[in-house]
Amino acid sequence: MTMKKLLGFILAIFILGGTAMLGAMAGGVVVYQLMSKNQTAISALPTESSVQALPANHQGQTLAVNTMDVETAVTQAVQDVGPSVVTVVGTIPGQQTFFGYSGDSTSTGSGVIISSDGYILTNNHVIDGAKQLQVIFADGTQQDASLVGSDQYSDLAVLKVSGTMPAVATLGNSDALNPGETVIAIGSPLGDFKNTVTVGVVSATGRSIDTGDGYSIDGLIQTDAAINQGNSGGPLVNLAGEVIAINTLIIRSSNSGTVTEGLGFAIPINTARVVSDQLIQKGYVSRPNLGISWQPITPRVAAIYRLPVQYGVYITDVTSNSPADLAGLRAGDIITGIDATTIDETHAYLNTLFQYSAGDTVNLTVMRNNREIQVQVTLGESGS
């Protein structure tokens, strides 16, 4: 091989080697860029502390909710509403018994300040029968309270205290609640553990609970947030720091004796707002009235007394000059329906009646001497 050919061969080797090196370097740059992009994408994915949801109608989209955000919202909501929550203490007068005077007792519950004027919303059953009322604020200070008015049918009551209020709760819109929404209960379980906070969800809306007194409380919000004796009257709060319901009861066991957990119920704040406004303005809640004394009829009662209907109300007395008296109703009549609604297991008499207002004229379906008649009556007004 001549010297010229040898030099050409060496030059070709250098050219080929340089080209390969440049290709490797270029490939390495591309790989590095791809790895960087992938690492960025990976770091943007939700972590284990996030909750992802991919709705069927949002394919290709990811909704990530960080639990830290929820925890912060809960903490902030408690800080906003907590100072407006109070403990309600009622003194129940004792009774004279065969063994002597039984002595006064106390009942405890919770409440929430809804006005800078000192109005406090709580449950009727918290203050029922109390001759003296006190509230204990979140900072531990105590003050005497007066009863503005109460309503047994909605289980709500309004109290009044004087002076400067430590805080006033913001009322939300209970109609906007959806099952699964996070909610917070604040109250004083057992009267001792003041401003206890429990967290749960809205389990359901529109629940109805039979009181056993001839009417049911309708439209209740069901929650699994822990509610105990003493929580009654306290607020149920959303993550925006708004009161969306007033806690009222919890079911511990069913009629069959089955033990239950997480069955708490609260009165929607939209209902509580209407009731409290009337209590503040009038001292009572305006409701339609017939002017009768009555007893509810159930299949068991009907079987015992051999009545001609399974459901209805048996009139035991008619008040003189009342709407019922003026319409010709009399003792012994059985009301089985109001307008198009038949009184039955799911339509209690009072709940059906309370759908109307004082001054409305309604048609009653009445059983008299085993014969069905129609009676037209103009409803009066009663204050509960």
PDB file of N, CA and C in Angstrom, residues 111-162:
ATOM      1  N   GLY A 111     -75.977  25.096  71.017  1.00  0.00           N
ATOM      2  CA  GLY A 111     -76.665  26.137  70.262  1.00  0.00           C
ATOM      3  C   GLY A 111     -75.665  26.906  69.431  1.00  0.00           C
ATOM      4  N   VAL A 112     -76.163  27.779  68.570  1.00  0.00           N
ATOM      5  CA  VAL A 112     -75.274  28.575  67.731  1.00  0.00           C
ATOM      6  C   VAL A 112     -75.826  29.986  67.622  1.00  0.00           C
ATOM      7  N   ILE A 113     -74.950  30.969  67.755  1.00  0.00           N
ATOM      8  CA  ILE A 113     -75.323  32.384  67.685  1.00  0.00           C
ATOM      9  C   ILE A 113     -75.586  32.749  66.224  1.00  0.00           C
ATOM     10  N   ILE A 114     -76.786  33.268  65.943  1.00  0.00           N
ATOM     11  CA  ILE A 114     -77.150  33.574  64.553  1.00  0.00           C
ATOM     12  C   ILE A 114     -77.344  35.060  64.313  1.00  0.00           C
ATOM     13  N   SER A 115     -77.123  35.882  65.349  1.00  0.00           N
ATOM     14  CA  SER A 115     -77.341  37.322  65.202  1.00  0.00           C
ATOM     15  C   SER A 115     -76.461  38.070  66.186  1.00  0.00           C
ATOM     16  N   SER A 116     -75.975  39.221  65.753  1.00  0.00           N
ATOM     17  CA  SER A 116     -75.186  40.075  66.649  1.00  0.00           C
ATOM     18  C   SER A 116     -76.056  40.662  67.754  1.00  0.00           C
ATOM     19  N   ASP A 117     -77.391  40.543  67.603  1.00  0.00           N
ATOM     20  CA  ASP A 117     -78.309  41.010  68.642  1.00  0.00           C
ATOM     21  C   ASP A 117     -78.418  40.004  69.787  1.00  0.00           C
ATOM     22  N   GLY A 118     -77.774  38.842  69.663  1.00  0.00           N
ATOM     23  CA  GLY A 118     -77.763  37.873  70.746  1.00  0.00           C
ATOM     24  C   GLY A 118     -78.760  36.744  70.602  1.00  0.00           C
ATOM     25  N   TYR A 119     -79.302  36.538  69.405  1.00  0.00           N
ATOM     26  CA  TYR A 119     -80.232  35.423  69.201  1.00  0.00           C
ATOM     27  C   TYR A 119     -79.449  34.133  68.975  1.00  0.00           C
ATOM     28  N   ILE A 120     -79.891  33.079  69.651  1.00  0.00           N
ATOM     29  CA  ILE A 120     -79.216  31.782  69.596  1.00  0.00           C
ATOM     30  C   ILE A 120     -80.223  30.717  69.174  1.00  0.00           C
ATOM     31  N   LEU A 121     -79.843  29.926  68.198  1.00  0.00           N
ATOM     32  CA  LEU A 121     -80.698  28.861  67.680  1.00  0.00           C
ATOM     33  C   LEU A 121     -80.318  27.540  68.335  1.00  0.00           C
ATOM     34  N   THR A 122     -81.312  26.787  68.792  1.00  0.00           N
ATOM     35  CA  THR A 122     -81.088  25.483  69.408  1.00  0.00           C
ATOM     36  C   THR A 122     -82.305  24.603  69.154  1.00  0.00           C
ATOM     37  N   ASN A 123     -82.361  23.447  69.819  1.00  0.00           N
ATOM     38  CA  ASN A 123     -83.504  22.539  69.682  1.00  0.00           C
ATOM     39  C   ASN A 123     -84.566  22.817  70.732  1.00  0.00           C
ATOM     40  N   ASN A 124     -85.821  22.563  70.374  1.00  0.00           N
ATOM     41  CA  ASN A 124     -86.913  22.680  71.337  1.00  0.00           C
ATOM     42  C   ASN A 124     -86.736  21.688  72.479  1.00  0.00           C
ATOM     43  N   HIS A 125     -86.311  20.459  72.163  1.00  0.00           N
ATOM     44  CA  HIS A 125     -86.215  19.454  73.228  1.00  0.00           C
ATOM     45  C   HIS A 125     -85.069  19.748  74.199  1.00  0.00           C
ATOM     46  N   VAL A 126     -84.153  20.627  73.820  1.00  0.00           N
ATOM     47  CA  VAL A 126     -83.068  21.010  74.724  1.00  0.00           C
ATOM     48  C   VAL A 126     -83.587  21.893  75.858  1.00  0.00           C
ATOM     49  N   ILE A 127     -84.561  22.762  75.543  1.00  0.00           N
ATOM     50  CA  ILE A 127     -85.046  23.732  76.536  1.00  0.00           C
ATOM     51  C   ILE A 127     -86.434  23.380  77.071  1.00  0.00           C
ATOM     52  N   ASP A 128     -87.034  22.306  76.560  1.00  0.00           N
ATOM     53  CA  ASP A 128     -88.392  21.949  76.947  1.00  0.00           C
ATOM     54  C   ASP A 128     -88.481  21.674  78.451  1.00  0.00           C
ATOM     55  N   GLY A 129     -89.369  22.403  79.120  1.00  0.00           N
ATOM     56  CA  GLY A 129     -89.588  22.214  80.548  1.00  0.00           C
ATOM     57  C   GLY A 129     -88.641  22.957  81.452  1.00  0.00           C
ATOM     58  N   ALA A 130     -87.682  23.692  80.893  1.00  0.00           N
ATOM     59  CA  ALA A 130     -86.707  24.417  81.717  1.00  0.00           C
ATOM     60  C   ALA A 130     -87.316  25.703  82.267  1.00  0.00           C
ATOM     61  N   LYS A 131     -87.068  25.973  83.530  1.00  0.00           N
ATOM     62  CA  LYS A 131     -87.548  27.213  84.145  1.00  0.00           C
ATOM     63  C   LYS A 131     -86.467  28.283  84.129  1.00  0.00           C
ATOM     64  N   GLN A 132     -85.240  27.878  83.894  1.00  0.00           N
ATOM     65  CA  GLN A 132     -84.121  28.813  83.856  1.00  0.00           C
ATOM     66  C   GLN A 132     -83.119  28.342  82.821  1.00  0.00           C
ATOM     67  N   LEU A 133     -82.556  29.277  82.053  1.00  0.00           N
ATOM     68  CA  LEU A 133     -81.641  28.915  80.978  1.00  0.00           C
ATOM     69  C   LEU A 133     -80.341  29.703  81.092  1.00  0.00           C
ATOM     70  N   GLN A 134     -79.251  29.036  80.797  1.00  0.00           N
ATOM     71  CA  GLN A 134     -77.941  29.663  80.731  1.00  0.00           C
ATOM     72  C   GLN A 134     -77.214  29.188  79.484  1.00  0.00           C
ATOM     73  N   VAL A 135     -76.328  30.037  78.973  1.00  0.00           N
ATOM     74  CA  VAL A 135     -75.460  29.611  77.881  1.00  0.00           C
ATOM     75  C   VAL A 135     -74.015  29.792  78.318  1.00  0.00           C
ATOM     76  N   ILE A 136     -73.181  28.869  77.859  1.00  0.00           N
ATOM     77  CA  ILE A 136     -71.749  28.936  78.125  1.00  0.00           C
ATOM     78  C   ILE A 136     -71.058  29.140  76.788  1.00  0.00           C
ATOM     79  N   PHE A 137     -70.339  30.255  76.652  1.00  0.00           N
ATOM     80  CA  PHE A 137     -69.669  30.564  75.397  1.00  0.00           C
ATOM     81  C   PHE A 137     -68.422  29.701  75.237  1.00  0.00           C
ATOM     82  N   ALA A 138     -67.848  29.740  74.039  1.00  0.00           N
ATOM     83  CA  ALA A 138     -66.686  28.907  73.739  1.00  0.00           C
ATOM     84  C   ALA A 138     -65.502  29.229  74.638  1.00  0.00           C
ATOM     85  N   ASP A 139     -65.410  30.472  75.130  1.00  0.00           N
ATOM     86  CA  ASP A 139     -64.293  30.838  76.000  1.00  0.00           C
ATOM     87  C   ASP A 139     -64.550  30.506  77.462  1.00  0.00           C
ATOM     88  N   GLY A 140     -65.718  29.899  77.755  1.00  0.00           N
ATOM     89  CA  GLY A 140     -66.019  29.479  79.108  1.00  0.00           C
ATOM     90  C   GLY A 140     -66.877  30.429  79.918  1.00  0.00           C
ATOM     91  N   THR A 141     -67.086  31.629  79.430  1.00  0.00           N
ATOM     92  CA  THR A 141     -67.923  32.582  80.160  1.00  0.00           C
ATOM     93  C   THR A 141     -69.384  32.166  80.075  1.00  0.00           C
ATOM     94  N   GLN A 142     -70.157  32.477  81.131  1.00  0.00           N
ATOM     95  CA  GLN A 142     -71.553  32.090  81.212  1.00  0.00           C
ATOM     96  C   GLN A 142     -72.456  33.314  81.250  1.00  0.00           C
ATOM     97  N   GLN A 143     -73.679  33.127  80.775  1.00  0.00           N
ATOM     98  CA  GLN A 143     -74.641  34.218  80.785  1.00  0.00           C
ATOM     99  C   GLN A 143     -76.059  33.650  80.824  1.00  0.00           C
ATOM    100  N   ASP A 144     -76.942  34.325  81.560  1.00  0.00           N
ATOM    101  CA  ASP A 144     -78.346  33.928  81.579  1.00  0.00           C
ATOM    102  C   ASP A 144     -78.969  34.193  80.213  1.00  0.00           C
ATOM    103  N   ALA A 145     -79.914  33.344  79.846  1.00  0.00           N
ATOM    104  CA  ALA A 145     -80.602  33.492  78.557  1.00  0.00           C
ATOM    105  C   ALA A 145     -82.102  33.439  78.775  1.00  0.00           C
ATOM    106  N   SER A 146     -82.837  34.096  77.898  1.00  0.00           N
ATOM    107  CA  SER A 146     -84.297  34.056  77.942  1.00  0.00           C
ATOM    108  C   SER A 146     -84.807  33.338  76.706  1.00  0.00           C
ATOM    109  N   LEU A 147     -85.969  32.703  76.841  1.00  0.00           N
ATOM    110  CA  LEU A 147     -86.572  31.986  75.725  1.00  0.00           C
ATOM    111  C   LEU A 147     -87.417  32.937  74.898  1.00  0.00           C
ATOM    112  N   VAL A 148     -87.077  33.082  73.620  1.00  0.00           N
ATOM    113  CA  VAL A 148     -87.840  33.924  72.704  1.00  0.00           C
ATOM    114  C   VAL A 148     -89.072  33.180  72.221  1.00  0.00           C
ATOM    115  N   GLY A 149     -88.899  31.926  71.872  1.00  0.00           N
ATOM    116  CA  GLY A 149     -89.998  31.102  71.391  1.00  0.00           C
ATOM    117  C   GLY A 149     -89.488  29.743  70.968  1.00  0.00           C
ATOM    118  N   SER A 150     -90.398  28.782  70.894  1.00  0.00           N
ATOM    119  CA  SER A 150     -90.012  27.425  70.488  1.00  0.00           C
ATOM    120  C   SER A 150     -91.114  26.811  69.643  1.00  0.00           C
ATOM    121  N   ASP A 151     -90.751  25.788  68.895  1.00  0.00           N
ATOM    122  CA  ASP A 151     -91.689  25.098  68.011  1.00  0.00           C
ATOM    123  C   ASP A 151     -91.426  23.603  68.088  1.00  0.00           C
ATOM    124  N   GLN A 152     -92.337  22.863  68.699  1.00  0.00           N
ATOM    125  CA  GLN A 152     -92.122  21.434  68.886  1.00  0.00           C
ATOM    126  C   GLN A 152     -92.157  20.655  67.586  1.00  0.00           C
ATOM    127  N   TYR A 153     -92.895  21.144  66.580  1.00  0.00           N
ATOM    128  CA  TYR A 153     -93.057  20.386  65.344  1.00  0.00           C
ATOM    129  C   TYR A 153     -91.805  20.396  64.482  1.00  0.00           C
ATOM    130  N   SER A 154     -90.989  21.417  64.587  1.00  0.00           N
ATOM    131  CA  SER A 154     -89.710  21.447  63.876  1.00  0.00           C
ATOM    132  C   SER A 154     -88.549  21.173  64.815  1.00  0.00           C
ATOM    133  N   ASP A 155     -88.852  21.075  66.130  1.00  0.00           N
ATOM    134  CA  ASP A 155     -87.851  20.870  67.177  1.00  0.00           C
ATOM    135  C   ASP A 155     -86.803  21.977  67.172  1.00  0.00           C
ATOM    136  N   LEU A 156     -87.300  23.217  67.096  1.00  0.00           N
ATOM    137  CA  LEU A 156     -86.397  24.370  67.105  1.00  0.00           C
ATOM    138  C   LEU A 156     -86.822  25.366  68.175  1.00  0.00           C
ATOM    139  N   ALA A 157     -85.853  26.115  68.678  1.00  0.00           N
ATOM    140  CA  ALA A 157     -86.122  27.162  69.661  1.00  0.00           C
ATOM    141  C   ALA A 157     -85.099  28.269  69.483  1.00  0.00           C
ATOM    142  N   VAL A 158     -85.483  29.473  69.897  1.00  0.00           N
ATOM    143  CA  VAL A 158     -84.585  30.626  69.839  1.00  0.00           C
ATOM    144  C   VAL A 158     -84.440  31.213  71.235  1.00  0.00           C
ATOM    145  N   LEU A 159     -83.193  31.422  71.651  1.00  0.00           N
ATOM    146  CA  LEU A 159     -82.883  32.059  72.924  1.00  0.00           C
ATOM    147  C   LEU A 159     -82.316  33.443  72.669  1.00  0.00           C
ATOM    148  N   LYS A 160     -82.256  34.254  73.745  1.00  0.00           N
ATOM    149  CA  LYS A 160     -81.723  35.616  73.609  1.00  0.00           C
ATOM    150  C   LYS A 160     -80.809  35.903  74.790  1.00  0.00           C
ATOM    151  N   VAL A 161     -79.631  36.420  74.475  1.00  0.00           N
ATOM    152  CA  VAL A 161     -78.702  36.895  75.500  1.00  0.00           C
ATOM    153  C   VAL A 161     -78.334  38.332  75.174  1.00  0.00           C
ATOM    154  N   SER A 162     -77.850  39.048  76.166  1.00  0.00           N
ATOM    155  CA  SER A 162     -77.481  40.452  75.966  1.00  0.00           C
ATOM    156  C   SER A 162     -75.969  40.608  75.877  1.00  0.00           C
TER     157      SER A 162
END
